[in-house]
PDB file of C-alpha atoms in Angstrom:
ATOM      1  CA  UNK A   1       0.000   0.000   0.000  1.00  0.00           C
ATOM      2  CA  UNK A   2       1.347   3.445  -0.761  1.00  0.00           C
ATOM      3  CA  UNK A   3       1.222   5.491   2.253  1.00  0.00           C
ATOM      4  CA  UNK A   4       3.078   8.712   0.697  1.00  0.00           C
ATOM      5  CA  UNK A   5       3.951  10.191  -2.482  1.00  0.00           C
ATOM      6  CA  UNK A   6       6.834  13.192  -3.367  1.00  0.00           C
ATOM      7  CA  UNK A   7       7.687  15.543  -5.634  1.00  0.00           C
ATOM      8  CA  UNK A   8      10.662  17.091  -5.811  1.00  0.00           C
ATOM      9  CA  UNK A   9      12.489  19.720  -8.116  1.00  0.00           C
ATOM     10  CA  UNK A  10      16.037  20.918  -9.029  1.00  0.00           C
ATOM     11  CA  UNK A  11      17.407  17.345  -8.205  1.00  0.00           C
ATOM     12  CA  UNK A  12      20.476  15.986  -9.986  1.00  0.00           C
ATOM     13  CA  UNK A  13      19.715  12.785 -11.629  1.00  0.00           C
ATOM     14  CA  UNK A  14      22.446   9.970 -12.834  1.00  0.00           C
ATOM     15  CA  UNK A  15      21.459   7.387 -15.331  1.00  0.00           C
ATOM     16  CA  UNK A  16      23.241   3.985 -13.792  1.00  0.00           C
ATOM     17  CA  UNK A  17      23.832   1.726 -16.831  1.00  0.00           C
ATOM     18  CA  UNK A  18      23.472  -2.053 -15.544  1.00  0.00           C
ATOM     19  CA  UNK A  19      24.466  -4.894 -18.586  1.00  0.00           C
ATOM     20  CA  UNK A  20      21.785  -6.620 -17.956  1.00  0.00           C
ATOM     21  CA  UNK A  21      19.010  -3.516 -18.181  1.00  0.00           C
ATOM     22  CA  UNK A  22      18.288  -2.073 -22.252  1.00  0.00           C
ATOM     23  CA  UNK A  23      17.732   1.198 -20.560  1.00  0.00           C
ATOM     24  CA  UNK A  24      19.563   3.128 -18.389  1.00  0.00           C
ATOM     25  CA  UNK A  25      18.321   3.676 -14.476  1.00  0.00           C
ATOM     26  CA  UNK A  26      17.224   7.262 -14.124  1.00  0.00           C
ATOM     27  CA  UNK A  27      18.318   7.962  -9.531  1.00  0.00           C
ATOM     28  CA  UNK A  28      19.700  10.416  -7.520  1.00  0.00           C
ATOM     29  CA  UNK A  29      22.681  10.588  -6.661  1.00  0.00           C
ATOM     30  CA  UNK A  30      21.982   9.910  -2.936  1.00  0.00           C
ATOM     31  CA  UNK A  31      19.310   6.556  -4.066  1.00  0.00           C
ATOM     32  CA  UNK A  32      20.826   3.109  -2.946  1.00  0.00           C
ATOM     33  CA  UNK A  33      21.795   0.276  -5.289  1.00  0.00           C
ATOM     34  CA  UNK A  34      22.014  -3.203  -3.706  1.00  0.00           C
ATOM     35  CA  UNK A  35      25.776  -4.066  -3.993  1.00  0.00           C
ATOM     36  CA  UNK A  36      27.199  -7.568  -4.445  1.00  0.00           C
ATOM     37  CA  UNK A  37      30.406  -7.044  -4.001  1.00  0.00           C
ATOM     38  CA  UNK A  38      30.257  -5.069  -0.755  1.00  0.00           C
ATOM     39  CA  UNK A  39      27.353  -7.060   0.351  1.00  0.00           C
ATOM     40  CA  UNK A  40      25.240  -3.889   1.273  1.00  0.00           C
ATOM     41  CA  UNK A  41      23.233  -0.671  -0.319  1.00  0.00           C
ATOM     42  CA  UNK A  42      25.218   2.073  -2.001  1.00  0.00           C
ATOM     43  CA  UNK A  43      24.654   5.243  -3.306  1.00  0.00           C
ATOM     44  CA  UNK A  44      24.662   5.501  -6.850  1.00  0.00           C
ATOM     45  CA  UNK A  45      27.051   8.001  -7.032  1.00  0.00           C
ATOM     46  CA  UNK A  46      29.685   6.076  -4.776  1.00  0.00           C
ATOM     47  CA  UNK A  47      28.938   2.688  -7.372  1.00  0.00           C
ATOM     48  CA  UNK A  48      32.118   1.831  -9.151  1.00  0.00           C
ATOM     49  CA  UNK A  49      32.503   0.969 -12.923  1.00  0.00           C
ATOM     50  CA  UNK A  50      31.950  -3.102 -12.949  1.00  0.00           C
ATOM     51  CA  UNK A  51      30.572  -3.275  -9.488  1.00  0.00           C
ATOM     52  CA  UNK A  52      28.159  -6.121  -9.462  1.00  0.00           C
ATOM     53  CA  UNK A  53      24.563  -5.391  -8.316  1.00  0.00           C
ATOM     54  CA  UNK A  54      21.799  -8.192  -7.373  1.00  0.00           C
ATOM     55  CA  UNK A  55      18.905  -8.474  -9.693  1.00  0.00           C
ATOM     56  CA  UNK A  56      15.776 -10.764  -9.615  1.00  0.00           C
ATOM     57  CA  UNK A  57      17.684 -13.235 -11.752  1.00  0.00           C
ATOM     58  CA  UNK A  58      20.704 -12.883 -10.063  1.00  0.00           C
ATOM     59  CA  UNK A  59      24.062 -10.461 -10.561  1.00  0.00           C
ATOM     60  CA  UNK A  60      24.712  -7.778 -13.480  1.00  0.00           C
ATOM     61  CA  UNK A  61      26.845  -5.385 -13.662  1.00  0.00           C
ATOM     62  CA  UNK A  62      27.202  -1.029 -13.324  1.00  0.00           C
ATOM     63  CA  UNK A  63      28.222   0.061 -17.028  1.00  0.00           C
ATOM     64  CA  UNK A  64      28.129   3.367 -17.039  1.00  0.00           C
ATOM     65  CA  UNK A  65      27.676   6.151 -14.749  1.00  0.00           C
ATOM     66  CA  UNK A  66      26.426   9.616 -15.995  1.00  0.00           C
ATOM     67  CA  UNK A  67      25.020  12.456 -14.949  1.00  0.00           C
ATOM     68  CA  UNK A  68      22.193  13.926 -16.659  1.00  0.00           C
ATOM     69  CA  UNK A  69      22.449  17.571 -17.720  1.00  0.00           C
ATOM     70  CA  UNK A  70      20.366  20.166 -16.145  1.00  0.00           C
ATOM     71  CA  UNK A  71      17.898  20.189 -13.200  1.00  0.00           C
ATOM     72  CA  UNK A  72      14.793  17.462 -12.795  1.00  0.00           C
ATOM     73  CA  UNK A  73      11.642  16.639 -11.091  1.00  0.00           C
ATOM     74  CA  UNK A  74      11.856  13.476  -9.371  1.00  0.00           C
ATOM     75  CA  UNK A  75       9.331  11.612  -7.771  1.00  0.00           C
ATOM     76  CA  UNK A  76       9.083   8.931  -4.807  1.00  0.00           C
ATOM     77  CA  UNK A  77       6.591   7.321  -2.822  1.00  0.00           C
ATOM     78  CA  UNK A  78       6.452   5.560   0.338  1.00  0.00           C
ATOM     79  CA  UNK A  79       5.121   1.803   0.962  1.00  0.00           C
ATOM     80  CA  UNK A  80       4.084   0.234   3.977  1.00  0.00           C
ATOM     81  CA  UNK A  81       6.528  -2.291   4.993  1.00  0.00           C
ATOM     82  CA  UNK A  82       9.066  -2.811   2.186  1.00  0.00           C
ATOM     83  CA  UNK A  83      11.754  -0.323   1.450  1.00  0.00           C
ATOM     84  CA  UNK A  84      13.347  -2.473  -1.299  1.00  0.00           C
ATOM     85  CA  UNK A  85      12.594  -2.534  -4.986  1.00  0.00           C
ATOM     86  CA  UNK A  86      12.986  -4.414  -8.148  1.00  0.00           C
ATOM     87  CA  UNK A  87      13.314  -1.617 -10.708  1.00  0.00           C
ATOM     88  CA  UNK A  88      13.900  -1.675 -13.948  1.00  0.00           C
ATOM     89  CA  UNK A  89      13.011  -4.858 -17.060  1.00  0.00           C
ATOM     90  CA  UNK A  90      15.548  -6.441 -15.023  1.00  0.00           C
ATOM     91  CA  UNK A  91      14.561  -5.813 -11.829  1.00  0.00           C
ATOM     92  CA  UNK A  92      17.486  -4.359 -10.095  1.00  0.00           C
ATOM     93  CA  UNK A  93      17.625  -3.918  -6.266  1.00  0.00           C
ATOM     94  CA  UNK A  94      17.488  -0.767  -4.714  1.00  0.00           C
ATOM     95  CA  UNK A  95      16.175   0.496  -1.552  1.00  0.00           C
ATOM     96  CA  UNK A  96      14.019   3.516  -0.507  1.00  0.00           C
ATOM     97  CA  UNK A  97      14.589   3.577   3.381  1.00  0.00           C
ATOM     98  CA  UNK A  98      16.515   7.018   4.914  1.00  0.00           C
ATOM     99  CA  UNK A  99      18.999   4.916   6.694  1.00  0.00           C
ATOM    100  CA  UNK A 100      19.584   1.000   5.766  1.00  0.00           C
ATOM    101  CA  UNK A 101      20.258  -1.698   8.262  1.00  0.00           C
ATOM    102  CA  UNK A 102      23.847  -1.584   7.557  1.00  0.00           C
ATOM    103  CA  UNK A 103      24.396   1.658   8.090  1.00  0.00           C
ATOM    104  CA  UNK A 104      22.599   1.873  11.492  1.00  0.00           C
ATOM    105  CA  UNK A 105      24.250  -1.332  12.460  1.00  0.00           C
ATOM    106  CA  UNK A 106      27.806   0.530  12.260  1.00  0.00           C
ATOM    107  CA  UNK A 107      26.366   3.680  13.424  1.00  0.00           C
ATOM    108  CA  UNK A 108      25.139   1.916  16.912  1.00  0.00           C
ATOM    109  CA  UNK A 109      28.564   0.327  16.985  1.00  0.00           C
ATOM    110  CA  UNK A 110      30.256   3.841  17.192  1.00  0.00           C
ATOM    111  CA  UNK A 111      28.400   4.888  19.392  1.00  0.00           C
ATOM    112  CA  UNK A 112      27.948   2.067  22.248  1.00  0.00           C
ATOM    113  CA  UNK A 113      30.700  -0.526  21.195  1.00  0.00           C
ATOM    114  CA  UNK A 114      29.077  -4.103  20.575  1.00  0.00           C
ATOM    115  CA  UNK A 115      29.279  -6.614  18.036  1.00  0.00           C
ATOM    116  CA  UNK A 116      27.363  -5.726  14.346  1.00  0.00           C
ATOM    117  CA  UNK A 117      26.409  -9.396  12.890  1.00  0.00           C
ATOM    118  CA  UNK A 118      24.919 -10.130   9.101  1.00  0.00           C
ATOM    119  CA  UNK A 119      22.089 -12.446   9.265  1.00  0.00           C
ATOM    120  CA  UNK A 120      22.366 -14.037   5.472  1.00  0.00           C
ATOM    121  CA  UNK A 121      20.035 -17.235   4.033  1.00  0.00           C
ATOM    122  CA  UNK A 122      22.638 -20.052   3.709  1.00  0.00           C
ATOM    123  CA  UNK A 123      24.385 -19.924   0.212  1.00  0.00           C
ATOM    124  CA  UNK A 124      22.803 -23.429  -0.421  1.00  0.00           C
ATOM    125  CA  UNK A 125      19.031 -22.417  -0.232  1.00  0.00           C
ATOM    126  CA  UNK A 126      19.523 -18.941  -1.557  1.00  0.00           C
ATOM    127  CA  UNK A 127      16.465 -16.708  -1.515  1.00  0.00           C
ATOM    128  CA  UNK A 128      15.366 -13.826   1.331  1.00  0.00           C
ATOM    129  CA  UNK A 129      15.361 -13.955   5.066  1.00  0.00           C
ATOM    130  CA  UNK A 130      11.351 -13.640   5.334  1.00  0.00           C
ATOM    131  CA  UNK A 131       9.143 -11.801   7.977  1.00  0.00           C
ATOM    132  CA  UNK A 132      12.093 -10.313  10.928  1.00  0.00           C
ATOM    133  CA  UNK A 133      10.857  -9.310  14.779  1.00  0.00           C
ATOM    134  CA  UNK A 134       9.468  -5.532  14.781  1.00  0.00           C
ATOM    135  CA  UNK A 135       9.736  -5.334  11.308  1.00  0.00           C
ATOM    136  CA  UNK A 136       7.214  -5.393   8.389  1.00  0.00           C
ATOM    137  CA  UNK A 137       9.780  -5.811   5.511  1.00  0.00           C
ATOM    138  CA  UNK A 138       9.760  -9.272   3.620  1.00  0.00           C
ATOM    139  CA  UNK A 139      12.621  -8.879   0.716  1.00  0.00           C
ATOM    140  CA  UNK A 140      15.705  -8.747   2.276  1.00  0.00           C
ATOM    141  CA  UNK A 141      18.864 -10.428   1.044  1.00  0.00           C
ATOM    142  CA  UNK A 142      20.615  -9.561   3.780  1.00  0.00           C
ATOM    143  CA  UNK A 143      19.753  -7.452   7.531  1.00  0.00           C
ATOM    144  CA  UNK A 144      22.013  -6.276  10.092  1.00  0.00           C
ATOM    145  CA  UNK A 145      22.061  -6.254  13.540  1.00  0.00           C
ATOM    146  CA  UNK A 146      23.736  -4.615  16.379  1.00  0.00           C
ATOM    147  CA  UNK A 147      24.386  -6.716  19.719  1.00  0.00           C
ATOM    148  CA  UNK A 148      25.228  -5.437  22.758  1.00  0.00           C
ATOM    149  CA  UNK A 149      25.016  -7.256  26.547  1.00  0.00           C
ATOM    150  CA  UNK A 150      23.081  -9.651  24.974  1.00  0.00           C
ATOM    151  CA  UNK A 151      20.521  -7.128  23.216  1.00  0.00           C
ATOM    152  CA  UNK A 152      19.732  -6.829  19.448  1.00  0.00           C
ATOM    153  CA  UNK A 153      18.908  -3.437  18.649  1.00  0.00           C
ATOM    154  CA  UNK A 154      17.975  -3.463  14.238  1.00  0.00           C
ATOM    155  CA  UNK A 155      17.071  -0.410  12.405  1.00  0.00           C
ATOM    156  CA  UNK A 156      13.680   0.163  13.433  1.00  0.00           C
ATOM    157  CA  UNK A 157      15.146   1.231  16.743  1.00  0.00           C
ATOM    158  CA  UNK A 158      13.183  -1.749  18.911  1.00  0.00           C
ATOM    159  CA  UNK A 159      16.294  -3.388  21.682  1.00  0.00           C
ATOM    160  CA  UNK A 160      15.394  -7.154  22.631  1.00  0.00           C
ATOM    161  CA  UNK A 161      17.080  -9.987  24.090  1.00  0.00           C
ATOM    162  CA  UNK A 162      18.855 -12.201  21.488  1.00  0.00           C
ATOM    163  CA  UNK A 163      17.474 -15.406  22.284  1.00  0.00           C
ATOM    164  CA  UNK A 164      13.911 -13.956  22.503  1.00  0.00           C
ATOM    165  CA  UNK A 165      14.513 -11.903  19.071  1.00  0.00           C
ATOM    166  CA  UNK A 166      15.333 -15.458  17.242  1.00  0.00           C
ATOM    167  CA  UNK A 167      13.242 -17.429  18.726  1.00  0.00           C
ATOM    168  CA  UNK A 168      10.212 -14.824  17.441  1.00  0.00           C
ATOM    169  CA  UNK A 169      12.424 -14.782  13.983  1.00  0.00           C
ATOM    170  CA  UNK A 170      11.741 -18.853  13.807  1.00  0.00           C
ATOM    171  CA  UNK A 171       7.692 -18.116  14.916  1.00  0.00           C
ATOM    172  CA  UNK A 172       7.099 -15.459  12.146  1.00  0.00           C
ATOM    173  CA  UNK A 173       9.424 -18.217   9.491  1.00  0.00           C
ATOM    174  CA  UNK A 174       7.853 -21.057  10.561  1.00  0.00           C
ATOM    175  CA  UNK A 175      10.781 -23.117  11.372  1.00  0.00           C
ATOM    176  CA  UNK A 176      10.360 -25.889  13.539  1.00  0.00           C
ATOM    177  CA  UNK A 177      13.436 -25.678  16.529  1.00  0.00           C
ATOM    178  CA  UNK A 178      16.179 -22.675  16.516  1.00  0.00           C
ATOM    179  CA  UNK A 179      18.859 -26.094  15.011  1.00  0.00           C
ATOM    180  CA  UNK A 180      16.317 -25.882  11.973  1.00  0.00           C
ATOM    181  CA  UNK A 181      16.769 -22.147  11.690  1.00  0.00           C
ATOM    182  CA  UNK A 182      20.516 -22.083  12.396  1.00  0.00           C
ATOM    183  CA  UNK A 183      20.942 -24.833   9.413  1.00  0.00           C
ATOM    184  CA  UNK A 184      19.311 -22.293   7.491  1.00  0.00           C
ATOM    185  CA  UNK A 185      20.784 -19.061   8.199  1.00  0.00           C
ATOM    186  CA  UNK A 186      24.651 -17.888   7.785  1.00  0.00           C
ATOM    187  CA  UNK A 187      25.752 -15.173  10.651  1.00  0.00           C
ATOM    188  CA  UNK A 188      28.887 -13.232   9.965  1.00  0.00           C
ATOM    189  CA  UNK A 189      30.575 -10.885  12.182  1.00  0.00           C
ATOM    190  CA  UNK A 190      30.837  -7.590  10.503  1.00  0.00           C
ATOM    191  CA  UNK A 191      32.194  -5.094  13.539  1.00  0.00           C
ATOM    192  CA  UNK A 192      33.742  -2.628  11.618  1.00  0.00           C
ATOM    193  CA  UNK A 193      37.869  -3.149  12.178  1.00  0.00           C
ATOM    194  CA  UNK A 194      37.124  -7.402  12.682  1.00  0.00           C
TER     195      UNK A 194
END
């Protein structure tokens, strides 16, 4: 459901080339592209030439980079729950949220010390992590977490005990026993510096 639409003027606008796209990707500079290589969202103006980006039928990669002349009106909207997209024939990843999980992740590490951990699907199965604890979003390759004295504390700024925030994780996924859901998920440590 769209719960907000925008309009904005006098915005910069790149067109991001991707092989795998006939047309090129009309996004601010400041929009977030769904990197494989760094394994999180990055603004389209920090891509690199030949980065690889995820797409619904897998990986592709950034052709080009321009920016288009002059000034533009640009337009957004806001969805209830999901803050990633498929754009494009090809349906390249990008995401619509102020501040993704990544970057709040690192942010709360900063600031109170901790642990930030990357809760992946196992390479073997593939696919997206599902319904998360607090959190209405369904199409995530990847989410971040920051843990502290035995607290995760995600992006949408709700703190509970680790053990209580899987065990809802495996409720909302319908696994049957945290071993199922452990076979199924890869954690990585990601603390900045580790």
């Amino acid at each position: 459901m769209v719960t907000a639409t925008f309009r904005h003027s006098g915005k910069k606008v790149l067109d991001v080339k991707i092989a795998s796209e006939a047309a090129s990707i009309g996004a601010t500079p400041n929009h977030p592209f769904w990197s494989e290589d760094r394994q999180e969202f990055v603004r389209a103006d920090e891509l690199n030439l030949y980065e690889r980006v995820r797409t619904l039928t897998g990986v592709s990669i950034v052709e080009q980079i321009r920016l288009r002349p002059g000034w533009h009106i640009v337009y957004n909207i806001e969805v209830k729950g999901e803050h990633v997209y498929h754009v494009g024939a090809g349906g390249v990843l990008v995401h619509n949220a102020v501040e993704d999980c990544s970057k709040y992740a690192k942010r709360m590490y900063r600031s109170k010390g901790g642990k930030v951990l990357r809760l992946r699907p196992n390479s073997k199965r593939g696919g997206v992590l599902g319904q998360l604890p607090n959190d209405d979003r369904h199409l995530l390759y990847h989410h971040d977490i920051h843990l502290r004295d035995g607290q995760v504390n995600t992006s949408n700024r709700t703190a509970m005990p680790i053990r209580e925030w899987f065990e809802e994780y495996r409720e909302l996924n319908n696994f049957g026993s945290l071993n199922e859901l452990r076979r199924w998920l890869d954690i990585t440590d990601v603390t900045p510096g580790q």
